[in-house]
Coordinates of N, CA and C in Angstrom, one line a residue:
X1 N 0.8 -1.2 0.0 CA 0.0 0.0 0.0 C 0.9 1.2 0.0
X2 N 0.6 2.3 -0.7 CA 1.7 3.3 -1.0 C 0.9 4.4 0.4
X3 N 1.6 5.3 0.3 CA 1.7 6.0 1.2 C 1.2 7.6 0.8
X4 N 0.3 7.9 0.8 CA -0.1 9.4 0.2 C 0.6 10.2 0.5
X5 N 1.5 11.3 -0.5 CA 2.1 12.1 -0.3 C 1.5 13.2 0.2
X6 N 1.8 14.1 1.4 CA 1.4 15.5 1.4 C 1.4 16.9 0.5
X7 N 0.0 16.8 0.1 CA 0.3 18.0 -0.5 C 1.3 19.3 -1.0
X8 N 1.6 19.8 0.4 CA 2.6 20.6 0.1 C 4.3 20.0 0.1
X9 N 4.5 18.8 -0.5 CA 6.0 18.2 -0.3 C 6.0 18.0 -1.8
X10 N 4.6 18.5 -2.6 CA 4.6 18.5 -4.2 C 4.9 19.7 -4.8
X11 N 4.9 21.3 -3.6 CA 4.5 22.0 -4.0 C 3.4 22.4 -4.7
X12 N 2.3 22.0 -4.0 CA 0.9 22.3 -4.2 C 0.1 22.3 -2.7
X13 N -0.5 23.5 -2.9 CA -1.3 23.5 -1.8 C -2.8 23.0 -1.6
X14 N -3.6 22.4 -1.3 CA -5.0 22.7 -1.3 C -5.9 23.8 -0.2
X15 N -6.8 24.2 -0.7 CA -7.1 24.8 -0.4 C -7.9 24.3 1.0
X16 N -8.3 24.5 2.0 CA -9.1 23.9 3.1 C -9.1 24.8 3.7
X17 N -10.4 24.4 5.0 CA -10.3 25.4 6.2 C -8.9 25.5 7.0
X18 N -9.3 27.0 7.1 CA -7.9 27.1 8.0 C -6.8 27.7 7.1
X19 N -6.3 27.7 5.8 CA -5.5 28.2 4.7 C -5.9 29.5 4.7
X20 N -7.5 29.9 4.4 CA -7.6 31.4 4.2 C -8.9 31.0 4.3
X21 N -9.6 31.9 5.4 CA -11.3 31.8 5.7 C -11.9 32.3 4.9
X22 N -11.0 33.5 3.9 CA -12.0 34.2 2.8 C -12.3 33.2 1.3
X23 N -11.3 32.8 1.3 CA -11.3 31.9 0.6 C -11.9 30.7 0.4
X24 N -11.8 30.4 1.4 CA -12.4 29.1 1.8 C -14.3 29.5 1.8
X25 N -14.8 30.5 2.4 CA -16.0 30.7 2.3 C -16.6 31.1 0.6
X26 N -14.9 31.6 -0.1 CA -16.3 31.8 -1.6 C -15.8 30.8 -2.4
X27 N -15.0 29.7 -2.0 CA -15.0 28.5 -2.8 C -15.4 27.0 -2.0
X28 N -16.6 27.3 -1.3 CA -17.1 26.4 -0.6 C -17.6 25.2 -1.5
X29 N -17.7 23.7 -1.2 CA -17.9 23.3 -2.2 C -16.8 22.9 -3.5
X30 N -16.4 23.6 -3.9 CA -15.1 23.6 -5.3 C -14.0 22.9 -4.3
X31 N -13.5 22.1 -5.4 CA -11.9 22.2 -4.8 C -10.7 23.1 -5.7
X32 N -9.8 23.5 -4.8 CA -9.0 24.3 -5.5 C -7.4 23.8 -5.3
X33 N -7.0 23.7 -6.6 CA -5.2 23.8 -6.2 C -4.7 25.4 -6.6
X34 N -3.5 25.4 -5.8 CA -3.2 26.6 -5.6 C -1.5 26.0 -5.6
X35 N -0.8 26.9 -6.8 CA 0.6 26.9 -6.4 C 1.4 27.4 -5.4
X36 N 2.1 26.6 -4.9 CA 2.8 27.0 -3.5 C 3.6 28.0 -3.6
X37 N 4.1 28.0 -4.9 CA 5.7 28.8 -5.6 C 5.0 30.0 -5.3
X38 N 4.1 30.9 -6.2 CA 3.6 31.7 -6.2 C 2.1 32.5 -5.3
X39 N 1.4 31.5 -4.0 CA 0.3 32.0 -3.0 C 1.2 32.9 -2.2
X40 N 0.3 33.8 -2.3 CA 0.0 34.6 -1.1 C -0.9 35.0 -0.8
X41 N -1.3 35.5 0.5 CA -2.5 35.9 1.0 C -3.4 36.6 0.6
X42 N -2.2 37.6 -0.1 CA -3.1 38.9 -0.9 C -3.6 38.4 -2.3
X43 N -2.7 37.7 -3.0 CA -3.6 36.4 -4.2 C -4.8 35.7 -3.8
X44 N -4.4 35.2 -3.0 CA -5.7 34.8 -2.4 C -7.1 35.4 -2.4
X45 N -6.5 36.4 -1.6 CA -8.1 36.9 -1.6 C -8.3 38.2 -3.1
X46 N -7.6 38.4 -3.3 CA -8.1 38.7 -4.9 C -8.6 37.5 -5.3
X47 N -8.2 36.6 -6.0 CA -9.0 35.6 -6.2 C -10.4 35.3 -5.8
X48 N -10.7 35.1 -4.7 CA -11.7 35.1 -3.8 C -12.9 36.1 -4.2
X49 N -12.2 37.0 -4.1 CA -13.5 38.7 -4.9 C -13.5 38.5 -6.4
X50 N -12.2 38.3 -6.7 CA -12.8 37.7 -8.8 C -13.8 36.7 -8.9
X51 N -13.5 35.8 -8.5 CA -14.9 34.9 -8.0 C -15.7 35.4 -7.7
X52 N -15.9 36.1 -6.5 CA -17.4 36.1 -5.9 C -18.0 37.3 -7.0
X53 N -17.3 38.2 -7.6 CA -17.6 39.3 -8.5 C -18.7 38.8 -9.8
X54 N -17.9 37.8 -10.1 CA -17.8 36.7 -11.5 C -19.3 35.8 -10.9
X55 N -19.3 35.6 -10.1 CA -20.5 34.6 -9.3 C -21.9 35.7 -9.4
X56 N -21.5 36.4 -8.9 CA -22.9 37.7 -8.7 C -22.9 38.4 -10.1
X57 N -22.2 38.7 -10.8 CA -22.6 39.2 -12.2 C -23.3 38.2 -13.1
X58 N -23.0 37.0 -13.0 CA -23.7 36.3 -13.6 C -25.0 35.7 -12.9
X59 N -25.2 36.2 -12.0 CA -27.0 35.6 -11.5 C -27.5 37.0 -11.4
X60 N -27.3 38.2 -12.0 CA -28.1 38.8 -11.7 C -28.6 39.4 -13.4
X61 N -28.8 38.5 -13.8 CA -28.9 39.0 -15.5 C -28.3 39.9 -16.2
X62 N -27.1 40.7 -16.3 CA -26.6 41.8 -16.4 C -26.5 41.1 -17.9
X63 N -27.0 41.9 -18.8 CA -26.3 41.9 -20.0 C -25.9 42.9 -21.0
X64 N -25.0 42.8 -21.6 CA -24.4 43.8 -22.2 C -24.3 43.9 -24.3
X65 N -24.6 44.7 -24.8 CA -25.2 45.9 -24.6 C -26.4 46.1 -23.9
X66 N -26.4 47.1 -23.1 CA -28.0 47.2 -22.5 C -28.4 48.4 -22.7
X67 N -29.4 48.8 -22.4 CA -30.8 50.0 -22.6 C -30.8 50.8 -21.3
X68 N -30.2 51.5 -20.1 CA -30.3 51.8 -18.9 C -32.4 52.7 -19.1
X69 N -32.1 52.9 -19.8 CA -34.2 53.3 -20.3 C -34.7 52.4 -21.1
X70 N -34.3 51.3 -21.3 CA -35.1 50.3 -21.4 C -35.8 50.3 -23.2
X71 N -35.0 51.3 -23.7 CA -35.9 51.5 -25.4 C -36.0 50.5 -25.9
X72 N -34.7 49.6 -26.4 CA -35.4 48.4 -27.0 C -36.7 47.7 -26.6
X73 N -36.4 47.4 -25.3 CA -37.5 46.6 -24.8 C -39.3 47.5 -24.8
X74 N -39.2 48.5 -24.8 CA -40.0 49.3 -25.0 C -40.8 49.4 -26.1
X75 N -39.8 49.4 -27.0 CA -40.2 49.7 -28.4 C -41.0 48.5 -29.0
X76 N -40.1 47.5 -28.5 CA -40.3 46.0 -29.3 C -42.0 45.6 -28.7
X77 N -42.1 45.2 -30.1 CA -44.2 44.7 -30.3 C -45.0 45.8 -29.6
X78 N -44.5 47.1 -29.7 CA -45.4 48.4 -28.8 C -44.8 49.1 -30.1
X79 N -44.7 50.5 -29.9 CA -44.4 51.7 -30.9 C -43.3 52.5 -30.9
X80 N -43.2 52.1 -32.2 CA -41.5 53.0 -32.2 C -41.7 54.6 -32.7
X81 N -41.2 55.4 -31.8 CA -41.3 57.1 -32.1 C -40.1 57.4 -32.5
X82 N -40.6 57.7 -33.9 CA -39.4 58.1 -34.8 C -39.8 59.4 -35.3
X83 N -38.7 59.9 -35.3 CA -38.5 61.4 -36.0 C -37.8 61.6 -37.1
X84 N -38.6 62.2 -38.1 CA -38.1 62.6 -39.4 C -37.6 63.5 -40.1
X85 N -36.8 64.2 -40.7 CA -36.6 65.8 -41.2 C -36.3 65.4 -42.6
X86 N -36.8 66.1 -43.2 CA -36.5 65.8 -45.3 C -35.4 66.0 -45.5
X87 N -35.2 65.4 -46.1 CA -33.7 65.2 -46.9 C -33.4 65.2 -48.7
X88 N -33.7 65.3 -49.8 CA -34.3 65.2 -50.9 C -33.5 64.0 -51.6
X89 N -34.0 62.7 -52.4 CA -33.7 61.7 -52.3 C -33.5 60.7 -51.0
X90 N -33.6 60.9 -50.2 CA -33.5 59.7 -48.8 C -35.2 60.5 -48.0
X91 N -35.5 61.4 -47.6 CA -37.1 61.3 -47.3 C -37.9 62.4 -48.0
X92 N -39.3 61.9 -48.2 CA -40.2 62.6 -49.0 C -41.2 62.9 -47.6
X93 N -41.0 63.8 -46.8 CA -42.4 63.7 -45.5 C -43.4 64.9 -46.7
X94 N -44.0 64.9 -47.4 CA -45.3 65.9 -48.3 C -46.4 65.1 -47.7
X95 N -46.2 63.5 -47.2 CA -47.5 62.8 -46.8 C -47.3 62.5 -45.7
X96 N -48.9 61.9 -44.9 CA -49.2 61.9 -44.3 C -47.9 60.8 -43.4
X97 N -47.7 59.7 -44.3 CA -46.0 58.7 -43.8 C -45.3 59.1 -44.8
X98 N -44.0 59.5 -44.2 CA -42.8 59.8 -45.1 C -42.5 58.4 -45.6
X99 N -41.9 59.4 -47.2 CA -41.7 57.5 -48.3 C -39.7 58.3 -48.6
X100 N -39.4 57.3 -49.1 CA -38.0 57.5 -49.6 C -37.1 56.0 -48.6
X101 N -35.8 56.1 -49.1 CA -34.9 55.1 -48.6 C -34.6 55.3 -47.1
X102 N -34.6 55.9 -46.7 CA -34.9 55.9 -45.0 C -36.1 55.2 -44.3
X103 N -36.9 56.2 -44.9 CA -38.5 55.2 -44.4 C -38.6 54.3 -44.4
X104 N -38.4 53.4 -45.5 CA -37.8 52.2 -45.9 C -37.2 51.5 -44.7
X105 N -35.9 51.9 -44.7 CA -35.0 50.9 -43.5 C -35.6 51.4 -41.7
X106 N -36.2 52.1 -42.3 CA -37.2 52.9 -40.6 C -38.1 51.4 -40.6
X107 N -38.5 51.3 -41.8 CA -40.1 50.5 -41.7 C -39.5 48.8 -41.2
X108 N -38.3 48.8 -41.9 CA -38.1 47.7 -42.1 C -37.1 46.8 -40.6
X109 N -36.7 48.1 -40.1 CA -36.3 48.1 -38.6 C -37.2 47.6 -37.9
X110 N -38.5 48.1 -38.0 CA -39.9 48.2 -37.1 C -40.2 46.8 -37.3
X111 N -40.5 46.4 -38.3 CA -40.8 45.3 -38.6 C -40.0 44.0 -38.0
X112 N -38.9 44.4 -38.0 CA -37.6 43.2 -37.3 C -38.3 43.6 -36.0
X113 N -38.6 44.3 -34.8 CA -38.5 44.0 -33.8 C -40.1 44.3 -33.3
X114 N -41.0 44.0 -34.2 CA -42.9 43.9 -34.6 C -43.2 45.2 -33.9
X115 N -43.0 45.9 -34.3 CA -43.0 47.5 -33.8 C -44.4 48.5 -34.7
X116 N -45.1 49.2 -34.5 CA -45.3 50.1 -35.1 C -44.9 51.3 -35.2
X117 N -44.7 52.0 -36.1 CA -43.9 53.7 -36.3 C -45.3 54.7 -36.0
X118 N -44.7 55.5 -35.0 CA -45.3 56.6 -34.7 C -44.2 58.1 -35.2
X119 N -44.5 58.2 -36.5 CA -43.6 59.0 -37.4 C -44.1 60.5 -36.9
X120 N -42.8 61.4 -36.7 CA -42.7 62.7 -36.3 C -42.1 63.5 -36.8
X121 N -42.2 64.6 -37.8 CA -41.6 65.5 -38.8 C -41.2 66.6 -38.3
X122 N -39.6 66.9 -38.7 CA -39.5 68.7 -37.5 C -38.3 68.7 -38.1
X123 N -37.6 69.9 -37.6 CA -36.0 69.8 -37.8 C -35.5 69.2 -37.3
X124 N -34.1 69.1 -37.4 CA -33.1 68.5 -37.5 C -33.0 69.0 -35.3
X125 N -33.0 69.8 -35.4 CA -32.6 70.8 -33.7 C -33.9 70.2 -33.0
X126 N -35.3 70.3 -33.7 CA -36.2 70.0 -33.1 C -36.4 68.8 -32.5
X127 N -36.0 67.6 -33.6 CA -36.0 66.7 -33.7 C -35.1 65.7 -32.4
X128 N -33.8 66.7 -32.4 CA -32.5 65.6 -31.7 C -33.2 66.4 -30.0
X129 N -33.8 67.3 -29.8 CA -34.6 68.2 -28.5 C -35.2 66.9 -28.2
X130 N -36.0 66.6 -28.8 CA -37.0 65.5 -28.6 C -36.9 64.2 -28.1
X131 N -35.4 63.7 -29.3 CA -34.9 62.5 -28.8 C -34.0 62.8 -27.2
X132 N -33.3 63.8 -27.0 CA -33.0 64.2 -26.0 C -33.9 64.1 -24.1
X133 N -35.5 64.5 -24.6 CA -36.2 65.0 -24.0 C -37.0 63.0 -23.3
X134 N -36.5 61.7 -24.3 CA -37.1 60.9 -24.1 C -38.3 61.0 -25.0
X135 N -38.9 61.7 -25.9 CA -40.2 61.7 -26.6 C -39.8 60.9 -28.2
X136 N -39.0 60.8 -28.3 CA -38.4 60.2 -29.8 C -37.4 58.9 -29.1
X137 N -37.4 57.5 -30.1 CA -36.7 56.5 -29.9 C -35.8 57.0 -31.2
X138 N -36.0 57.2 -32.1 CA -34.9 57.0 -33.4 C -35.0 58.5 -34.0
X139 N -34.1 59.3 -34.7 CA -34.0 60.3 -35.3 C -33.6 60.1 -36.4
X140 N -34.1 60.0 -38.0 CA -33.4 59.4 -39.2 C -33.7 61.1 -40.1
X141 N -32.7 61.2 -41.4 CA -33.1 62.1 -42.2 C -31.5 61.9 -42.9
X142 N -31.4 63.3 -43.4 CA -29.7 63.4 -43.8 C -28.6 63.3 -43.3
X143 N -28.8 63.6 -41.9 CA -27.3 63.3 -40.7 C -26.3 62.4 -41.8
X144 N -25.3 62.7 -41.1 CA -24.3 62.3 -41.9 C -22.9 62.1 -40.7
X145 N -22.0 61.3 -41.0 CA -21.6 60.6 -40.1 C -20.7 61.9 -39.2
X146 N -20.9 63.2 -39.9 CA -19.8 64.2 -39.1 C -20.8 65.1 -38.5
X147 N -22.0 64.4 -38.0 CA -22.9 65.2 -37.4 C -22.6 65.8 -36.2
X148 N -22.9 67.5 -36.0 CA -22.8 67.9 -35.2 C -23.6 67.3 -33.9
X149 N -24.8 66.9 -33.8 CA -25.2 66.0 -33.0 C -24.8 64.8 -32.1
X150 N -23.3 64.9 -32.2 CA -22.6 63.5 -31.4 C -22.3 63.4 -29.9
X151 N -22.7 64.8 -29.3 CA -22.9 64.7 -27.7 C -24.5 64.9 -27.5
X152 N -25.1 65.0 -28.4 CA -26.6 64.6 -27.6 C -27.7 63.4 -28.0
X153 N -26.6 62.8 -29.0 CA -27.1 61.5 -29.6 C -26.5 60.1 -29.4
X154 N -26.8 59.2 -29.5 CA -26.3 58.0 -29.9 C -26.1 57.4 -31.3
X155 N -25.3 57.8 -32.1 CA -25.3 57.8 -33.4 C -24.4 56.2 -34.0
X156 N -25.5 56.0 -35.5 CA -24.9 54.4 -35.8 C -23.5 54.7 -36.6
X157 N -22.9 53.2 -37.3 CA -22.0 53.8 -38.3 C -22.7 54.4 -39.2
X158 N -22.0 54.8 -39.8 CA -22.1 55.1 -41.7 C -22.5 54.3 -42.3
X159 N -23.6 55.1 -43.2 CA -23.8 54.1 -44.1 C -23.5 54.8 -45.7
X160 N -22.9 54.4 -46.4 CA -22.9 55.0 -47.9 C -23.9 54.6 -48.8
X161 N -24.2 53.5 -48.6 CA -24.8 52.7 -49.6 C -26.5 52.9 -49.8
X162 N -26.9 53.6 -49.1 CA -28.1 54.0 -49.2 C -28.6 54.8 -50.0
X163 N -29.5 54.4 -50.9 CA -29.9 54.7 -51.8 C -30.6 56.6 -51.7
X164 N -29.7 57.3 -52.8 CA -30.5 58.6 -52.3 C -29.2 59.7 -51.4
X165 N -28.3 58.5 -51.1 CA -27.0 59.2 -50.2 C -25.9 59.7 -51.3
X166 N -25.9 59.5 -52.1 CA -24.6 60.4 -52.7 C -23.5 60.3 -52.5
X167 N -22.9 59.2 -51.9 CA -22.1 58.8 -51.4 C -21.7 59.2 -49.8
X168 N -22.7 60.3 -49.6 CA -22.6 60.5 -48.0 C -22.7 59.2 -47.1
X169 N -21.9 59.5 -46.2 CA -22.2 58.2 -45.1 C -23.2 58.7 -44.0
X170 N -24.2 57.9 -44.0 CA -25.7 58.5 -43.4 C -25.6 57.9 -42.6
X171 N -26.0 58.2 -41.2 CA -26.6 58.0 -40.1 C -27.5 58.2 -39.1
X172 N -27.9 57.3 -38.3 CA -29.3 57.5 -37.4 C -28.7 57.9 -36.2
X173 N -30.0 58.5 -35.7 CA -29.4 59.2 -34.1 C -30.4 58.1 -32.8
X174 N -30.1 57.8 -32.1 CA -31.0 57.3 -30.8 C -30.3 58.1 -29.8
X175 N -31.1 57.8 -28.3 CA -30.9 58.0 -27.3 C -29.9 58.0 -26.9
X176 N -28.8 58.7 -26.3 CA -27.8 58.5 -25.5 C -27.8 57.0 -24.7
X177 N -26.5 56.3 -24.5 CA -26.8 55.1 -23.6 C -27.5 54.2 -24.1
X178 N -28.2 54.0 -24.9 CA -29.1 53.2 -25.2 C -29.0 51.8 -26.4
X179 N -27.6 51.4 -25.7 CA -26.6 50.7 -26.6 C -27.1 49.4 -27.1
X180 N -28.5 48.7 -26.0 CA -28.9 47.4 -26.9 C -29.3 47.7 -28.1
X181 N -30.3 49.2 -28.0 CA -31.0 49.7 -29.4 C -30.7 49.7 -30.7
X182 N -29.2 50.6 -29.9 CA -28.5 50.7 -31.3 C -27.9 49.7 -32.2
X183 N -27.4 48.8 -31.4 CA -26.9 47.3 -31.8 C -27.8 46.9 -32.3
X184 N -29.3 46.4 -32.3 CA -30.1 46.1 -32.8 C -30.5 46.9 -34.3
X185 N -30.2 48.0 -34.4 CA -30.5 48.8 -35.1 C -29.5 49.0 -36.1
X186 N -28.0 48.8 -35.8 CA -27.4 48.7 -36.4 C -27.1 47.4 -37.4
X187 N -27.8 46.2 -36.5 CA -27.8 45.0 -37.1 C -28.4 44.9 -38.3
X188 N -29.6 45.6 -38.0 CA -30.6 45.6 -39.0 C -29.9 46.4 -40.3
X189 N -29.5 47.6 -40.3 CA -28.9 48.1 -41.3 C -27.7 47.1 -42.1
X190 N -26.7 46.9 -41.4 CA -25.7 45.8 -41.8 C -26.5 45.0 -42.8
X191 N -27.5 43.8 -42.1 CA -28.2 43.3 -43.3 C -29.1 44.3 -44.7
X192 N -29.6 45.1 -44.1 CA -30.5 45.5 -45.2 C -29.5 46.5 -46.5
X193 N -28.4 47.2 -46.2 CA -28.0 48.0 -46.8 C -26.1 47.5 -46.8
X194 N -25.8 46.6 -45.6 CA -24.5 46.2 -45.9 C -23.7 47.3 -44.5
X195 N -22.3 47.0 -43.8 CA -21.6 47.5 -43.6 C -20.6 48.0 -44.3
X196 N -19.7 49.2 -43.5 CA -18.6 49.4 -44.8 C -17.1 48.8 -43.5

């Protein structure tokens, strides 16, 4: 019958009661090896809070990109409040729903996430007020990727490819923060019109 060697005559430690109580309490259950060459106390208990950190961010749903206002989720199978300003070739607002290649990828956004559009026509100042104010989810029109608008919006990439752009790289404005949105929004463009 051989003789079990002691842990630490391998240079390996286990962890157990009594080694480090902080430790020991947030890897209750688990077994841990721990190199001898390199423990210390203060390893330890970093370790211990990476874990327990890593433990609690994952049971508490956190996921990332997120909405801190909640727009996507808002928006989705309820009403998306979008705002429009004319642009000639990308929107035609003369009717009652604005038509052109914007409207278009507005409509077709809405549709990805079973939305209806509650369409709102103003300027460009009026318009980003509003999105600012919380009364608007999306701001689409001519913006263009050097929009002065980039501290009071959430703005996507560029798009060139949009029909009606001129080679301008066009972009949408959302809510500040409101990063699942945009991601979603941005997705949708990627497919419908391509990334560059």
């Amino acid at each position: 019958m051989r003789t079990p060697t002691p842990a630490h005559a391998s240079g390996i430690l286990r962890a157990t009661s009594g080694v480090n109580p902080v430790l020991t309490a947030a890897l209750r259950g688990h077994h841990v090896v721990v190199n001898a060459s390199t423990w210390t106390p203060r390893r330890a208990v970093s370790a211990a809070v990476a874990l327990l950190l890593a433990a609690a961010l994952s049971g508490c749903g956190l996921t990332i990109p997120a909405d801190p206002d909640g727009t996507l989720a808002s928006a989705t199978g309820a009403d998306l409040r979008v705002g429009v300003s004319a642009d000639p070739g990308l929107v035609d607002t003369d009717r009652d729903t604005p038509t052109g290649s914007i409207p278009d990828l507005v409509t077709g956004f809405a549709d990805s996430i079973d939305a209806d559009i509650d369409w709102t026509y103003g300027s460009e100042e009026t318009l980003v007020g509003m999105l600012e104010r919380g009364d608007l989810d999306l701001v689409a029109g001519g913006f263009t990727s050097d929009t002065p608008w980039i501290d009071k919006a959430g703005v996507t990439r560029g798009y060139p490819e949009i029909d009606g752009a001129d080679g301008r790289e066009i972009v949408m404005l959302v809510p500040l923060g409101e990063n699942a949105f945009l991601s979603a929004l941005e997705r949708h463009l990627d497919e419908a019109v391509g990334s560059r």
